[in-house]
PDB file of C-alpha atoms in Angstrom:
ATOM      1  CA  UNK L   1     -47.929  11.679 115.806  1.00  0.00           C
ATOM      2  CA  UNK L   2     -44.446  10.503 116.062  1.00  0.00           C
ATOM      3  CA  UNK L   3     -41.295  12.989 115.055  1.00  0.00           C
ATOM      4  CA  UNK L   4     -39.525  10.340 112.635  1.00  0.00           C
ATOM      5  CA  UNK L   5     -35.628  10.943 112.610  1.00  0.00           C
ATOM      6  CA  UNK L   6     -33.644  10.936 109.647  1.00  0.00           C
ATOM      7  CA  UNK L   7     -30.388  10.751 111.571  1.00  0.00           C
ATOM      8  CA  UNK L   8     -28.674   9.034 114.496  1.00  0.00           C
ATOM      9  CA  UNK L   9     -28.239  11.499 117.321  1.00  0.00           C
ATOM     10  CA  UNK L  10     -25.207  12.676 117.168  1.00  0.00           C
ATOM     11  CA  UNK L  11     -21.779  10.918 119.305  1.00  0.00           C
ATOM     12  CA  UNK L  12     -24.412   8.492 120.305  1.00  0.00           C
ATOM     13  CA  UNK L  13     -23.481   5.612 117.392  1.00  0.00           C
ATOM     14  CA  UNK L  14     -20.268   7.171 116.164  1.00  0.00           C
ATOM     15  CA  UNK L  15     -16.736   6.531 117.336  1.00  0.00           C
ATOM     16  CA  UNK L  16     -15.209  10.336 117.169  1.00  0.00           C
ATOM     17  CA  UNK L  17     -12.368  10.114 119.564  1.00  0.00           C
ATOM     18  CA  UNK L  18     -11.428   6.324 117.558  1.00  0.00           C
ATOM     19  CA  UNK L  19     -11.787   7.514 114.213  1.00  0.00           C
ATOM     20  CA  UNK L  20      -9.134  10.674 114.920  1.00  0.00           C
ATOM     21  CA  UNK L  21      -6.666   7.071 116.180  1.00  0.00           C
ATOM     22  CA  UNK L  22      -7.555   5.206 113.419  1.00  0.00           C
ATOM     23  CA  UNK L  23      -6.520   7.438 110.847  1.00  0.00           C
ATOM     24  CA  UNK L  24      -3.720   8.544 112.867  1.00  0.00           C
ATOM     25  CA  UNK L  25      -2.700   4.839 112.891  1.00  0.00           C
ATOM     26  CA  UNK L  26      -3.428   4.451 109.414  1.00  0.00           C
ATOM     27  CA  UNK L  27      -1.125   7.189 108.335  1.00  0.00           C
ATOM     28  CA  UNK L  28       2.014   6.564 110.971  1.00  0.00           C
ATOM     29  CA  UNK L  29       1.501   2.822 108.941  1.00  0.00           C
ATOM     30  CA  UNK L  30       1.351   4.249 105.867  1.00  0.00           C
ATOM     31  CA  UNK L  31       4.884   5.822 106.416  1.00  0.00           C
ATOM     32  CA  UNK L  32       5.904   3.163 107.877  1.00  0.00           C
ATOM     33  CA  UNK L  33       5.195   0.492 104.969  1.00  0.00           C
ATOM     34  CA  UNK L  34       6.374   3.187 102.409  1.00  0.00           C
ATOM     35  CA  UNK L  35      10.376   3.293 104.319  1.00  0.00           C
ATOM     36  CA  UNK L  36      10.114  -0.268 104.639  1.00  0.00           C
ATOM     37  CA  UNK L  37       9.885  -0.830 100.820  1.00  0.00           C
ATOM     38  CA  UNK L  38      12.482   2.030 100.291  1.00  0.00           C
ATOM     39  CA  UNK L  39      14.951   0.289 102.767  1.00  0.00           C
ATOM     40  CA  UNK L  40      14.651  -3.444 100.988  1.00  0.00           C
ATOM     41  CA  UNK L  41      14.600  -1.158  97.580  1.00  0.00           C
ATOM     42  CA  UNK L  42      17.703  -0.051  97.997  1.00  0.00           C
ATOM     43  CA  UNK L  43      19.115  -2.920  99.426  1.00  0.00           C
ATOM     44  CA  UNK L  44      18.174  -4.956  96.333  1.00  0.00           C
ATOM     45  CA  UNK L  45      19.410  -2.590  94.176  1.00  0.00           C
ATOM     46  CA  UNK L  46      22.686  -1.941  96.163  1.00  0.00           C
ATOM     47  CA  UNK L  47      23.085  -6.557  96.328  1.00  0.00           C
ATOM     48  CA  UNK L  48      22.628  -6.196  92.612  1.00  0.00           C
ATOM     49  CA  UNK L  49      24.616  -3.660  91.501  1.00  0.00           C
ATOM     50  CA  UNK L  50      26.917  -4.481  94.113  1.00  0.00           C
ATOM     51  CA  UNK L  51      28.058  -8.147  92.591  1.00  0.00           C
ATOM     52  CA  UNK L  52      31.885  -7.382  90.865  1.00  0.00           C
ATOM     53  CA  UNK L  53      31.701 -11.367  90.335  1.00  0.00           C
ATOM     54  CA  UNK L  54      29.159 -13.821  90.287  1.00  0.00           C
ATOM     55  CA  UNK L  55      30.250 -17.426  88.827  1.00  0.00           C
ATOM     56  CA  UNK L  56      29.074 -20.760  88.623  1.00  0.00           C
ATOM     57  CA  UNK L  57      29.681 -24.102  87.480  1.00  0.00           C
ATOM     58  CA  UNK L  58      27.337 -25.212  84.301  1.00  0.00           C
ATOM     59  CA  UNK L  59      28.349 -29.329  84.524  1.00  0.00           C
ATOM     60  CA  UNK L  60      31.301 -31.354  85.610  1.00  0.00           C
ATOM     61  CA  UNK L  61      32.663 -34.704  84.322  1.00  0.00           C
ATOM     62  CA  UNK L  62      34.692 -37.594  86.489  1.00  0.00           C
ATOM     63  CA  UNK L  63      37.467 -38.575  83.396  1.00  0.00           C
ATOM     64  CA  UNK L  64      39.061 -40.967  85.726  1.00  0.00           C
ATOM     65  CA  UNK L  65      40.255 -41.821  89.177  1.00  0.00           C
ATOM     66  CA  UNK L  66      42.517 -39.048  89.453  1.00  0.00           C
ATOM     67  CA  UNK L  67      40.819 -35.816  86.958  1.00  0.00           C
ATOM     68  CA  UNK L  68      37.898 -34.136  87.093  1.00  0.00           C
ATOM     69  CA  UNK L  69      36.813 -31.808  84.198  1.00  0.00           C
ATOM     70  CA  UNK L  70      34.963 -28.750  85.851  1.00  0.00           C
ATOM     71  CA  UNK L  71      33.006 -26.197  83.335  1.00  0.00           C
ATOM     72  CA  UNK L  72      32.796 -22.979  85.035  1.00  0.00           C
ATOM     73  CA  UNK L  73      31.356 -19.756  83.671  1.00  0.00           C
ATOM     74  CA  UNK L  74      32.209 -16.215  85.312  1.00  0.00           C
ATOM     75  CA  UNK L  75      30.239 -13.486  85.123  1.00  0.00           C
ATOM     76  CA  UNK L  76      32.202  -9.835  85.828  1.00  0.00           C
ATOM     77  CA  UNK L  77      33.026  -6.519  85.218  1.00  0.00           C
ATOM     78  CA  UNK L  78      34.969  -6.043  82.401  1.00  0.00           C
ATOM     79  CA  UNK L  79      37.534  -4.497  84.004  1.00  0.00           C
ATOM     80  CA  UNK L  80      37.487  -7.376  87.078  1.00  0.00           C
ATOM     81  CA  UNK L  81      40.095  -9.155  88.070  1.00  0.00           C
ATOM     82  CA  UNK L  82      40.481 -12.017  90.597  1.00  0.00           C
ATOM     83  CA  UNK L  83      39.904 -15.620  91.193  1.00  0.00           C
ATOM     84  CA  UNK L  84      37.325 -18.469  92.100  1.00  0.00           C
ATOM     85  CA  UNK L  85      38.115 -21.434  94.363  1.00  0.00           C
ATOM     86  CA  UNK L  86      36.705 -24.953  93.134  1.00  0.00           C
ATOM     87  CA  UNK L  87      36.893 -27.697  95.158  1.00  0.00           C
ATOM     88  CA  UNK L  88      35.892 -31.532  94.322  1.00  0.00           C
ATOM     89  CA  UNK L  89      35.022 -34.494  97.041  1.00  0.00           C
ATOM     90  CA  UNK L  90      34.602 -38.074  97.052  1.00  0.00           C
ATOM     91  CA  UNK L  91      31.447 -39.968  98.058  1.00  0.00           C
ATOM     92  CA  UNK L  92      32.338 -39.616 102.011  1.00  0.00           C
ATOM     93  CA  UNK L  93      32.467 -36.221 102.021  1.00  0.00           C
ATOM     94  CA  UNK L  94      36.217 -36.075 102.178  1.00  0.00           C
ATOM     95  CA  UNK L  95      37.917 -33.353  99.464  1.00  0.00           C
ATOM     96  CA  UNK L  96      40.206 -34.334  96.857  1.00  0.00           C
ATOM     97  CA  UNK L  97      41.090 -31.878  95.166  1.00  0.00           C
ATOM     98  CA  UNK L  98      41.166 -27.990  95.258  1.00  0.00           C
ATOM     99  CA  UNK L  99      42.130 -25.318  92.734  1.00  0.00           C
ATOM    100  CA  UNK L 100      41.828 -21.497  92.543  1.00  0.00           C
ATOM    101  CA  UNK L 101      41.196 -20.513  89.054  1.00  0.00           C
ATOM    102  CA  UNK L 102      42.729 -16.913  87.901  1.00  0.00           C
ATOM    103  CA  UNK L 103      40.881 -14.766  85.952  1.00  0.00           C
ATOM    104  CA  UNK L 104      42.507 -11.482  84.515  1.00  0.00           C
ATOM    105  CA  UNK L 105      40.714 -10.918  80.943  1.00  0.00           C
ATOM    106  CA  UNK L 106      39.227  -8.111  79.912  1.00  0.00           C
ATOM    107  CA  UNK L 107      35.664  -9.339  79.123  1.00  0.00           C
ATOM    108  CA  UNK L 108      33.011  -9.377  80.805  1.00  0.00           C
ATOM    109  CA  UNK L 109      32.019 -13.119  80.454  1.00  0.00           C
ATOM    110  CA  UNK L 110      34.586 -16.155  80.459  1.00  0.00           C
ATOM    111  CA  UNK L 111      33.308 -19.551  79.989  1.00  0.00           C
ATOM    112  CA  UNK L 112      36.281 -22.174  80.818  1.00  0.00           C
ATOM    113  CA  UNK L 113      36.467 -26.032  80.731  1.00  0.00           C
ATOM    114  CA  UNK L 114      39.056 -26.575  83.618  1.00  0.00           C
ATOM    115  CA  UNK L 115      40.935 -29.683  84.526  1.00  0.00           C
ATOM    116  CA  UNK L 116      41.312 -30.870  88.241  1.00  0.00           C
ATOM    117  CA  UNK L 117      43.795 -33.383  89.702  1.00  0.00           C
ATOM    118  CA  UNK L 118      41.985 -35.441  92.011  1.00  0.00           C
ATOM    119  CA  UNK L 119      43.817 -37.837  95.211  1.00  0.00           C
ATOM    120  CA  UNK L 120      41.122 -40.497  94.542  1.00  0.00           C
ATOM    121  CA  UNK L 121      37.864 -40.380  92.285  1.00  0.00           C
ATOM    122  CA  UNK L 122      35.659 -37.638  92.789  1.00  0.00           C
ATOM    123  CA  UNK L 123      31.722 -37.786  93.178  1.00  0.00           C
ATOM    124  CA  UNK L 124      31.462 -34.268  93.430  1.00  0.00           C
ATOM    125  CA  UNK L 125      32.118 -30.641  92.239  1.00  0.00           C
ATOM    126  CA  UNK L 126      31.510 -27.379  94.219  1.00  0.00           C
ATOM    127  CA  UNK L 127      32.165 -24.068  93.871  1.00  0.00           C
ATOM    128  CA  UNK L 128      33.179 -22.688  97.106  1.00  0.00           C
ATOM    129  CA  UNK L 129      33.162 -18.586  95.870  1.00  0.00           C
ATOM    130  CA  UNK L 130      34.898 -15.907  94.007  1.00  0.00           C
ATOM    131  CA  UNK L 131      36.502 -13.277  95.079  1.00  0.00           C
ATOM    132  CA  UNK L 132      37.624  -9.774  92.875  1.00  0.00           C
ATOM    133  CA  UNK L 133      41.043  -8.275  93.673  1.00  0.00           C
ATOM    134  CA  UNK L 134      39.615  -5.790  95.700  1.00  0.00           C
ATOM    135  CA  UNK L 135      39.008  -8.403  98.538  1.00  0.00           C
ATOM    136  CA  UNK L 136      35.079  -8.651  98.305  1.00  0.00           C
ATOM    137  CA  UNK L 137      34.003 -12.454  98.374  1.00  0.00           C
ATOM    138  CA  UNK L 138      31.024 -13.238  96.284  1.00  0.00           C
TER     139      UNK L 138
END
C-alpha cells in the first residue's frame, strides 16, 4: 500500500523567504500610498482655502468700435481688498484695451458690468488675474 499525503512537504512548494518580501513590500507601499494621499490632501485643501480672490468674467459685449462692456463677477473674502486686470484684443491678437478694476467693498461677492475703451474694435475679452492687497496673484 501507498502512504497517501495530505500535505505538500514542507519549503518544497512554498515561497517562505518571498512571502516575508512580499508583505514587507506590501506594507512599505501601504505607507507609502497612505503619505501620498495626505501630501495631495493637504495640498488641495491648503489651494482651496488658500484662494483670497478668485474672479471671472460671466459674458462680454462689443457696443461699438471703440467700447467693450465686460461683466465680471469676483468672488472674495469679505474683508478683501484689491484689484483684477482685464484686458480686450482685436481679431489679430493685438490688445486694445486694458483696465484694472478696484475692488474695496465689504462683501464677499461683487458682480459688476464694466465699460472698456477700446483703440479699435475688440473680438475679445480676457481676464488676465486678480490680485488681493496682500500681493498674492490669483
Amino acid at each position: 500500500m501507498t502512504a497517501v499525503r495530505e500535505a505538500p512537504p514542507e519549503n518544497r512548494y512554498g515561497r517562505s523567504a518571498d512571502q516575508r518580501a512580499d508583505r514587507k513590500l506590501k506594507i512599505i507601499g501601504s505607507v507609502l500610498a497612505i503619505a501620498l494621499l495626505g501630501v495631495l490632501g493637504w495640498i488641495g485643501y491648503d489651494y482651496i482655502a488658500g484662494q483670497g480672490v478668485s474672479a471671472e468674467v460671466i459674458k462680454f459685449k462689443v457696443v461699438s468700435d471703440d467700447r467693450v462692456e465686460v461683466h465680471l463677477e469676483v468672488r472674495k473674502d469679505r474683508d478683501a481688498k484689491g484689484y483684477c486686470t482685464i484686458r480686450s484684443q482685436r481679431e489679430d491678437g493685438t490688445d486694445v484695451a486694458r483696465k484694472d478694476f478696484r475692488f474695496d467693498e465689504d462683501t464677499d461677492r461683487i458682480d459688476r458690468v464694466l465699460s472698456l475703451r477700446t483703440t479699435s474694435r475688440a473680438t475679445s475679452v480676457e481676464l488676465l488675474g486678480c490680485t488681493d492687497d496682500g500681493g498674492a496673484s490669483r
